[in-house]
mmCIF file of C-alpha atoms in Angstrom:
data_model
loop_
_atom_site.group_PDB
_atom_site.id
_atom_site.type_symbol
_atom_site.label_atom_id
_atom_site.label_comp_id
_atom_site.label_asym_id
_atom_site.label_seq_id
_atom_site.Cartn_x
_atom_site.Cartn_y
_atom_site.Cartn_z
ATOM 1 C CA UNK C 1 0.580 0.664 -27.727
ATOM 2 C CA UNK C 2 -3.161 0.564 -26.788
ATOM 3 C CA UNK C 3 -4.561 2.531 -24.005
ATOM 4 C CA UNK C 4 -5.229 0.775 -20.723
ATOM 5 C CA UNK C 5 -8.964 0.641 -20.089
ATOM 6 C CA UNK C 6 -11.116 -0.492 -17.175
ATOM 7 C CA UNK C 7 -14.366 -1.289 -19.077
ATOM 8 C CA UNK C 8 -16.595 -3.613 -17.116
ATOM 9 C CA UNK C 9 -14.585 -3.246 -13.877
ATOM 10 C CA UNK C 10 -15.986 -1.867 -10.585
ATOM 11 C CA UNK C 11 -13.689 -0.026 -8.274
ATOM 12 C CA UNK C 12 -14.009 1.130 -4.669
ATOM 13 C CA UNK C 13 -11.781 4.142 -3.706
ATOM 14 C CA UNK C 14 -11.806 5.156 -0.067
ATOM 15 C CA UNK C 15 -11.265 8.665 1.054
ATOM 16 C CA UNK C 16 -12.191 9.757 -2.517
ATOM 17 C CA UNK C 17 -13.896 13.065 -1.828
ATOM 18 C CA UNK C 18 -10.723 15.017 -2.251
ATOM 19 C CA UNK C 19 -7.013 14.954 -2.861
ATOM 20 C CA UNK C 20 -5.399 11.686 -3.908
ATOM 21 C CA UNK C 21 -8.683 9.582 -3.767
ATOM 22 C CA UNK C 22 -10.542 11.994 -5.914
ATOM 23 C CA UNK C 23 -7.729 11.927 -8.479
ATOM 24 C CA UNK C 24 -7.686 8.108 -8.351
ATOM 25 C CA UNK C 25 -11.482 7.950 -8.850
ATOM 26 C CA UNK C 26 -11.528 10.359 -11.691
ATOM 27 C CA UNK C 27 -8.749 8.545 -13.607
ATOM 28 C CA UNK C 28 -10.342 5.115 -13.098
ATOM 29 C CA UNK C 29 -13.705 6.390 -14.237
ATOM 30 C CA UNK C 30 -12.266 8.094 -17.292
ATOM 31 C CA UNK C 31 -10.829 4.789 -18.340
ATOM 32 C CA UNK C 32 -14.188 3.026 -18.038
ATOM 33 C CA UNK C 33 -14.470 1.699 -14.398
ATOM 34 C CA UNK C 34 -17.673 2.107 -12.471
ATOM 35 C CA UNK C 35 -16.413 3.799 -9.173
ATOM 36 C CA UNK C 36 -17.788 3.815 -5.656
ATOM 37 C CA UNK C 37 -16.618 7.183 -4.362
ATOM 38 C CA UNK C 38 -16.289 6.596 -0.504
ATOM 39 C CA UNK C 39 -15.823 9.568 1.820
ATOM 40 C CA UNK C 40 -17.286 10.369 5.220
ATOM 41 C CA UNK C 41 -18.099 13.777 3.713
ATOM 42 C CA UNK C 42 -21.194 12.987 1.712
ATOM 43 C CA UNK C 43 -21.088 16.376 0.000
ATOM 44 C CA UNK C 44 -17.526 15.861 -1.130
ATOM 45 C CA UNK C 45 -18.292 12.321 -2.342
ATOM 46 C CA UNK C 46 -21.334 13.540 -4.298
ATOM 47 C CA UNK C 47 -19.244 16.367 -5.910
ATOM 48 C CA UNK C 48 -16.883 13.782 -7.300
ATOM 49 C CA UNK C 49 -19.601 11.591 -8.405
ATOM 50 C CA UNK C 50 -21.100 14.639 -10.315
ATOM 51 C CA UNK C 51 -17.671 15.249 -12.005
ATOM 52 C CA UNK C 52 -17.520 11.639 -13.225
ATOM 53 C CA UNK C 53 -21.165 11.554 -14.419
ATOM 54 C CA UNK C 54 -20.792 14.825 -16.259
ATOM 55 C CA UNK C 55 -17.951 13.373 -18.241
ATOM 56 C CA UNK C 56 -19.983 10.280 -19.194
ATOM 57 C CA UNK C 57 -18.748 7.956 -16.383
ATOM 58 C CA UNK C 58 -20.512 5.773 -13.901
ATOM 59 C CA UNK C 59 -20.176 6.415 -10.078
ATOM 60 C CA UNK C 60 -22.113 6.475 -6.866
ATOM 61 C CA UNK C 61 -21.161 8.077 -3.540
ATOM 62 C CA UNK C 62 -20.812 6.195 -0.246
ATOM 63 C CA UNK C 63 -20.545 7.835 3.114
ATOM 64 C CA UNK C 64 -19.690 4.871 5.349
ATOM 65 C CA UNK C 65 -16.746 5.118 7.727
ATOM 66 C CA UNK C 66 -14.119 2.482 6.967
ATOM 67 C CA UNK C 67 -13.001 2.596 10.613
ATOM 68 C CA UNK C 68 -15.479 0.037 11.651
ATOM 69 C CA UNK C 69 -16.139 -3.584 10.383
ATOM 70 C CA UNK C 70 -19.824 -2.632 9.743
ATOM 71 C CA UNK C 71 -18.874 0.427 7.709
ATOM 72 C CA UNK C 72 -16.439 -1.483 5.522
ATOM 73 C CA UNK C 73 -18.985 -4.352 4.884
ATOM 74 C CA UNK C 74 -21.681 -1.800 4.105
ATOM 75 C CA UNK C 75 -19.439 -0.012 1.633
ATOM 76 C CA UNK C 76 -18.725 -3.244 -0.170
ATOM 77 C CA UNK C 77 -22.435 -4.151 -0.190
ATOM 78 C CA UNK C 78 -23.171 -0.656 -1.619
ATOM 79 C CA UNK C 79 -20.755 -1.492 -4.534
ATOM 80 C CA UNK C 80 -22.504 -4.803 -5.232
ATOM 81 C CA UNK C 81 -25.887 -3.214 -5.064
ATOM 82 C CA UNK C 82 -24.888 -0.489 -7.518
ATOM 83 C CA UNK C 83 -22.709 -2.347 -9.941
ATOM 84 C CA UNK C 84 -23.034 -6.001 -9.273
ATOM 85 C CA UNK C 85 -19.471 -6.838 -8.060
ATOM 86 C CA UNK C 86 -16.147 -5.507 -6.869
ATOM 87 C CA UNK C 87 -12.928 -5.842 -8.884
ATOM 88 C CA UNK C 88 -10.666 -3.195 -7.491
ATOM 89 C CA UNK C 89 -10.157 -1.800 -3.933
ATOM 90 C CA UNK C 90 -8.098 1.345 -3.524
ATOM 91 C CA UNK C 91 -7.412 1.875 0.264
ATOM 92 C CA UNK C 92 -6.756 5.594 0.409
ATOM 93 C CA UNK C 93 -8.766 6.962 3.328
ATOM 94 C CA UNK C 94 -6.626 8.482 6.048
ATOM 95 C CA UNK C 95 -6.226 10.949 8.872
ATOM 96 C CA UNK C 96 -3.338 12.508 10.696
ATOM 97 C CA UNK C 97 -2.851 13.147 14.364
ATOM 98 C CA UNK C 98 0.757 14.353 14.565
ATOM 99 C CA UNK C 99 2.663 14.597 17.876
ATOM 100 C CA UNK C 100 6.096 13.724 19.044
ATOM 101 C CA UNK C 101 6.270 10.282 20.584
ATOM 102 C CA UNK C 102 6.648 11.695 24.072
ATOM 103 C CA UNK C 103 3.417 13.605 23.678
ATOM 104 C CA UNK C 104 1.505 10.983 21.706
ATOM 105 C CA UNK C 105 -1.409 9.539 23.574
ATOM 106 C CA UNK C 106 -3.146 6.129 23.044
ATOM 107 C CA UNK C 107 -6.302 7.646 21.544
ATOM 108 C CA UNK C 108 -4.243 9.504 18.818
ATOM 109 C CA UNK C 109 -2.430 6.284 18.078
ATOM 110 C CA UNK C 110 -5.453 4.168 17.958
ATOM 111 C CA UNK C 111 -7.432 6.606 15.786
ATOM 112 C CA UNK C 112 -4.763 6.744 13.087
ATOM 113 C CA UNK C 113 -4.404 2.972 12.983
ATOM 114 C CA UNK C 114 -8.197 2.689 13.090
ATOM 115 C CA UNK C 115 -8.651 4.504 9.778
ATOM 116 C CA UNK C 116 -5.467 3.571 7.891
ATOM 117 C CA UNK C 117 -4.779 -0.046 8.844
ATOM 118 C CA UNK C 118 -8.058 -1.271 10.406
ATOM 119 C CA UNK C 119 -9.875 0.610 7.734
ATOM 120 C CA UNK C 120 -8.036 -1.228 4.966
ATOM 121 C CA UNK C 121 -8.783 -4.589 6.653
ATOM 122 C CA UNK C 122 -12.518 -3.598 7.184
ATOM 123 C CA UNK C 123 -12.975 -2.825 3.377
ATOM 124 C CA UNK C 124 -10.676 -5.414 1.891
ATOM 125 C CA UNK C 125 -11.774 -8.495 3.602
ATOM 126 C CA UNK C 126 -15.364 -8.543 2.383
ATOM 127 C CA UNK C 127 -14.261 -7.378 -1.039
ATOM 128 C CA UNK C 128 -11.600 -10.198 -0.977
ATOM 129 C CA UNK C 129 -14.325 -12.815 -0.529
ATOM 130 C CA UNK C 130 -16.038 -11.578 -3.700
ATOM 131 C CA UNK C 131 -12.742 -11.537 -5.536
ATOM 132 C CA UNK C 132 -11.864 -15.030 -4.370
ATOM 133 C CA UNK C 133 -15.129 -16.383 -5.644
ATOM 134 C CA UNK C 134 -14.679 -14.720 -8.995
ATOM 135 C CA UNK C 135 -10.977 -15.639 -9.258
ATOM 136 C CA UNK C 136 -10.006 -12.066 -9.912
ATOM 137 C CA UNK C 137 -9.155 -8.892 -7.896
ATOM 138 C CA UNK C 138 -6.795 -5.951 -7.520
ATOM 139 C CA UNK C 139 -6.105 -4.272 -4.160
ATOM 140 C CA UNK C 140 -3.968 -1.172 -3.907
ATOM 141 C CA UNK C 141 -3.151 0.126 -0.421
ATOM 142 C CA UNK C 142 -1.632 3.492 0.396
ATOM 143 C CA UNK C 143 1.545 3.528 2.458
ATOM 144 C CA UNK C 144 3.953 6.459 3.020
ATOM 145 C CA UNK C 145 7.581 7.395 3.309
ATOM 146 C CA UNK C 146 6.618 8.034 7.004
ATOM 147 C CA UNK C 147 6.247 4.191 7.416
ATOM 148 C CA UNK C 148 8.868 3.153 5.031
ATOM 149 C CA UNK C 149 11.571 5.516 6.181
ATOM 150 C CA UNK C 150 10.311 7.411 9.213
ATOM 151 C CA UNK C 151 9.121 10.905 9.767
ATOM 152 C CA UNK C 152 9.411 13.122 12.782
ATOM 153 C CA UNK C 153 6.197 13.386 14.900
ATOM 154 C CA UNK C 154 4.402 10.503 13.223
ATOM 155 C CA UNK C 155 4.820 7.316 15.187
ATOM 156 C CA UNK C 156 1.096 6.568 14.790
ATOM 157 C CA UNK C 157 0.929 7.262 11.047
ATOM 158 C CA UNK C 158 4.293 5.548 10.396
ATOM 159 C CA UNK C 159 3.163 2.426 12.250
ATOM 160 C CA UNK C 160 -0.082 2.313 10.296
ATOM 161 C CA UNK C 161 1.652 2.865 6.907
ATOM 162 C CA UNK C 162 4.290 0.216 7.399
ATOM 163 C CA UNK C 163 1.622 -2.097 8.748
ATOM 164 C CA UNK C 164 -0.051 -1.822 5.347
ATOM 165 C CA UNK C 165 3.016 -3.152 3.703
ATOM 166 C CA UNK C 166 2.911 -6.367 5.786
ATOM 167 C CA UNK C 167 -0.885 -6.525 5.211
ATOM 168 C CA UNK C 168 -0.284 -6.300 1.437
ATOM 169 C CA UNK C 169 2.525 -8.768 1.308
ATOM 170 C CA UNK C 170 0.536 -11.518 2.997
ATOM 171 C CA UNK C 171 -2.631 -10.864 0.870
ATOM 172 C CA UNK C 172 -0.426 -11.083 -2.236
ATOM 173 C CA UNK C 173 0.830 -14.555 -1.161
ATOM 174 C CA UNK C 174 -2.594 -15.782 -0.125
ATOM 175 C CA UNK C 175 -4.498 -14.248 -3.010
ATOM 176 C CA UNK C 176 -2.093 -15.571 -5.786
ATOM 177 C CA UNK C 177 -4.093 -18.753 -6.520
ATOM 178 C CA UNK C 178 -7.316 -16.830 -6.755
ATOM 179 C CA UNK C 179 -6.062 -14.304 -9.391
ATOM 180 C CA UNK C 180 -5.930 -11.601 -6.678
ATOM 181 C CA UNK C 181 -2.960 -9.087 -6.861
ATOM 182 C CA UNK C 182 -2.258 -6.799 -4.018
ATOM 183 C CA UNK C 183 0.263 -3.960 -4.164
ATOM 184 C CA UNK C 184 1.211 -0.705 -2.308
ATOM 185 C CA UNK C 185 1.635 2.752 -3.455
ATOM 186 C CA UNK C 186 3.620 5.327 -1.325
ATOM 187 C CA UNK C 187 2.652 8.723 -2.626
ATOM 188 C CA UNK C 188 3.825 12.237 -1.969
ATOM 189 C CA UNK C 189 1.275 14.834 -2.906
ATOM 190 C CA UNK C 190 -0.060 18.208 -1.924
ATOM 191 C CA UNK C 191 -3.399 17.540 -0.276
ATOM 192 C CA UNK C 192 -5.335 18.839 2.696
ATOM 193 C CA UNK C 193 -3.350 16.561 4.893
ATOM 194 C CA UNK C 194 -0.091 18.382 3.867
ATOM 195 C CA UNK C 195 -1.591 21.844 4.094
ATOM 196 C CA UNK C 196 0.947 24.335 5.505
ATOM 197 C CA UNK C 197 3.854 21.913 5.230
ATOM 198 C CA UNK C 198 5.038 22.600 1.626
ATOM 199 C CA UNK C 199 6.345 25.715 -0.037
ATOM 200 C CA UNK C 200 4.915 27.054 -3.252
ATOM 201 C CA UNK C 201 7.207 25.270 -5.598
ATOM 202 C CA UNK C 202 6.546 21.850 -3.960
ATOM 203 C CA UNK C 203 2.779 22.560 -3.985
ATOM 204 C CA UNK C 204 2.960 23.192 -7.715
ATOM 205 C CA UNK C 205 4.979 19.987 -8.404
ATOM 206 C CA UNK C 206 3.239 17.515 -6.180
ATOM 207 C CA UNK C 207 -0.142 17.293 -7.850
ATOM 208 C CA UNK C 208 -2.296 14.400 -6.698
ATOM 209 C CA UNK C 209 -3.155 13.477 -10.283
ATOM 210 C CA UNK C 210 0.450 12.660 -10.939
ATOM 211 C CA UNK C 211 0.160 9.763 -8.468
ATOM 212 C CA UNK C 212 -2.967 8.248 -9.902
ATOM 213 C CA UNK C 213 -1.358 6.628 -12.966
ATOM 214 C CA UNK C 214 0.821 4.396 -10.711
ATOM 215 C CA UNK C 215 -2.304 3.502 -8.733
ATOM 216 C CA UNK C 216 -4.322 2.699 -11.882
ATOM 217 C CA UNK C 217 -1.411 0.573 -13.245
ATOM 218 C CA UNK C 218 -1.466 -1.510 -10.078
ATOM 219 C CA UNK C 219 -5.224 -1.805 -10.352
ATOM 220 C CA UNK C 220 -5.197 -2.911 -13.963
ATOM 221 C CA UNK C 221 -5.740 -6.524 -15.114
ATOM 222 C CA UNK C 222 -2.501 -6.488 -17.122
ATOM 223 C CA UNK C 223 -0.320 -5.562 -14.209
ATOM 224 C CA UNK C 224 1.861 -8.512 -13.608
ATOM 225 C CA UNK C 225 3.245 -7.817 -10.108
ATOM 226 C CA UNK C 226 1.869 -8.452 -6.589
ATOM 227 C CA UNK C 227 3.369 -7.644 -3.202
ATOM 228 C CA UNK C 228 5.249 -4.586 -4.535
ATOM 229 C CA UNK C 229 5.676 -1.039 -3.373
ATOM 230 C CA UNK C 230 5.806 1.880 -5.788
ATOM 231 C CA UNK C 231 6.771 5.383 -4.607
ATOM 232 C CA UNK C 232 4.971 7.962 -6.708
ATOM 233 C CA UNK C 233 5.366 11.731 -6.617
ATOM 234 C CA UNK C 234 5.440 14.608 -9.048
ATOM 235 C CA UNK C 235 5.562 12.447 -12.085
ATOM 236 C CA UNK C 236 8.344 10.105 -10.758
ATOM 237 C CA UNK C 237 7.556 6.379 -10.047
ATOM 238 C CA UNK C 238 10.144 4.113 -8.314
ATOM 239 C CA UNK C 239 10.279 0.727 -6.853
ATOM 240 C CA UNK C 240 10.692 0.527 -3.137
ATOM 241 C CA UNK C 241 11.753 -2.939 -1.692
ATOM 242 C CA UNK C 242 12.707 -4.595 1.489
ATOM 243 C CA UNK C 243 16.156 -6.223 1.144
ATOM 244 C CA UNK C 244 18.469 -8.271 3.323
ATOM 245 C CA UNK C 245 22.187 -8.205 3.230
ATOM 246 C CA UNK C 246 24.236 -11.490 2.893
ATOM 247 C CA UNK C 247 25.234 -10.989 6.432
ATOM 248 C CA UNK C 248 27.581 -12.949 8.639
ATOM 249 C CA UNK C 249 26.991 -16.571 9.734
ATOM 250 C CA UNK C 250 28.669 -18.773 12.288
ATOM 251 C CA UNK C 251 26.891 -21.740 14.131
ATOM 252 C CA UNK C 252 28.479 -20.588 17.361
ATOM 253 C CA UNK C 253 27.456 -16.933 17.279
ATOM 254 C CA UNK C 254 28.599 -14.684 20.191
ATOM 255 C CA UNK C 255 27.914 -11.200 21.334
ATOM 256 C CA UNK C 256 31.442 -10.303 20.363
ATOM 257 C CA UNK C 257 31.035 -11.885 16.832
ATOM 258 C CA UNK C 258 28.160 -9.308 16.332
ATOM 259 C CA UNK C 259 30.433 -6.466 17.378
ATOM 260 C CA UNK C 260 33.403 -7.617 15.361
ATOM 261 C CA UNK C 261 31.604 -8.543 12.207
ATOM 262 C CA UNK C 262 29.307 -5.379 12.233
ATOM 263 C CA UNK C 263 30.669 -4.039 8.919
ATOM 264 C CA UNK C 264 30.120 -7.370 7.261
ATOM 265 C CA UNK C 265 26.600 -7.736 8.692
ATOM 266 C CA UNK C 266 25.789 -4.260 7.244
ATOM 267 C CA UNK C 267 27.559 -4.736 3.842
ATOM 268 C CA UNK C 268 24.911 -4.081 1.172
ATOM 269 C CA UNK C 269 26.856 -5.851 -1.658
ATOM 270 C CA UNK C 270 25.248 -9.034 -2.705
ATOM 271 C CA UNK C 271 21.918 -8.253 -0.935
ATOM 272 C CA UNK C 272 18.794 -10.221 -1.624
ATOM 273 C CA UNK C 273 15.110 -9.332 -1.826
ATOM 274 C CA UNK C 274 13.073 -12.150 -0.154
ATOM 275 C CA UNK C 275 9.676 -12.670 -1.816
ATOM 276 C CA UNK C 276 8.315 -13.857 1.543
ATOM 277 C CA UNK C 277 9.278 -15.142 4.879
ATOM 278 C CA UNK C 278 10.160 -18.472 3.235
ATOM 279 C CA UNK C 279 12.450 -16.666 0.909
ATOM 280 C CA UNK C 280 14.373 -15.220 3.842
ATOM 281 C CA UNK C 281 14.597 -18.784 5.184
ATOM 282 C CA UNK C 282 16.105 -19.766 1.809
ATOM 283 C CA UNK C 283 18.736 -17.128 2.217
ATOM 284 C CA UNK C 284 19.543 -18.550 5.650
ATOM 285 C CA UNK C 285 19.788 -22.076 4.176
ATOM 286 C CA UNK C 286 22.280 -20.701 1.621
ATOM 287 C CA UNK C 287 24.332 -19.456 4.443
ATOM 288 C CA UNK C 288 24.358 -22.884 6.073
ATOM 289 C CA UNK C 289 25.367 -24.520 2.790
ATOM 290 C CA UNK C 290 28.187 -21.999 2.245
ATOM 291 C CA UNK C 291 29.499 -22.717 5.810
ATOM 292 C CA UNK C 292 29.421 -26.532 5.073
ATOM 293 C CA UNK C 293 31.289 -26.001 1.801
ATOM 294 C CA UNK C 294 33.965 -24.040 3.521
ATOM 295 C CA UNK C 295 34.387 -26.835 6.120
ATOM 296 C CA UNK C 296 34.784 -29.383 3.413
#
């Protein structure tokens, strides 16, 4: 099998001065992509650019904050100025402000959503316009188990990360006719954001560079999927999906029906994976049809 390359492609990677973003930028550049290394730490971004250039790659640093619409637009403009276009956006920038829900304040909540969720919007929308005009694009956004499954002390982070799933699913639907694919990676990696939370064995296993192959696959032109979620950690890649049970249906539903049919409502056998909100409505229509057939 031939190697997957990114020759001629231009990628923006946010939060790329260290950790996961750095690993993504290095891998994409090593396979031929021109990379815009975005990080609010100019020194960190320049350091990654120097690594890429020293290995024969092409990269420029960008220090705009993704937390504002102006910063996102300026980042995309910088990519166009440097390399002529944008083919790939990897939304990786993030912060943590952990507190239990009772102690969480509105500023901590807004700050985290501002970087993770708003930041993805601020960068992706101007890039999407370019992709739409060129009928090609790849968007990879970074979710987390904290959003998908929950994590103590991270209501703000979890809300932002699950928000990125909905953000991606809609872009995948809207972008399909323009050749734009949008997917999600949910990584676990030892980075500055996890400092002090992992023991030595986990630190050794959870290398950021073992997440990047999954990100690069989702960013590649040959990747066939859109609207998907990949969990990636320590060399393991798995699909995460939102599913719905077959459930219980009656046209005269009562409160007592929900109580009495609870086991059936939660029965995971025969579950479905709706591809969109319309897909869920199709599952509901199937329940209507089944009820009618029983009556007949």
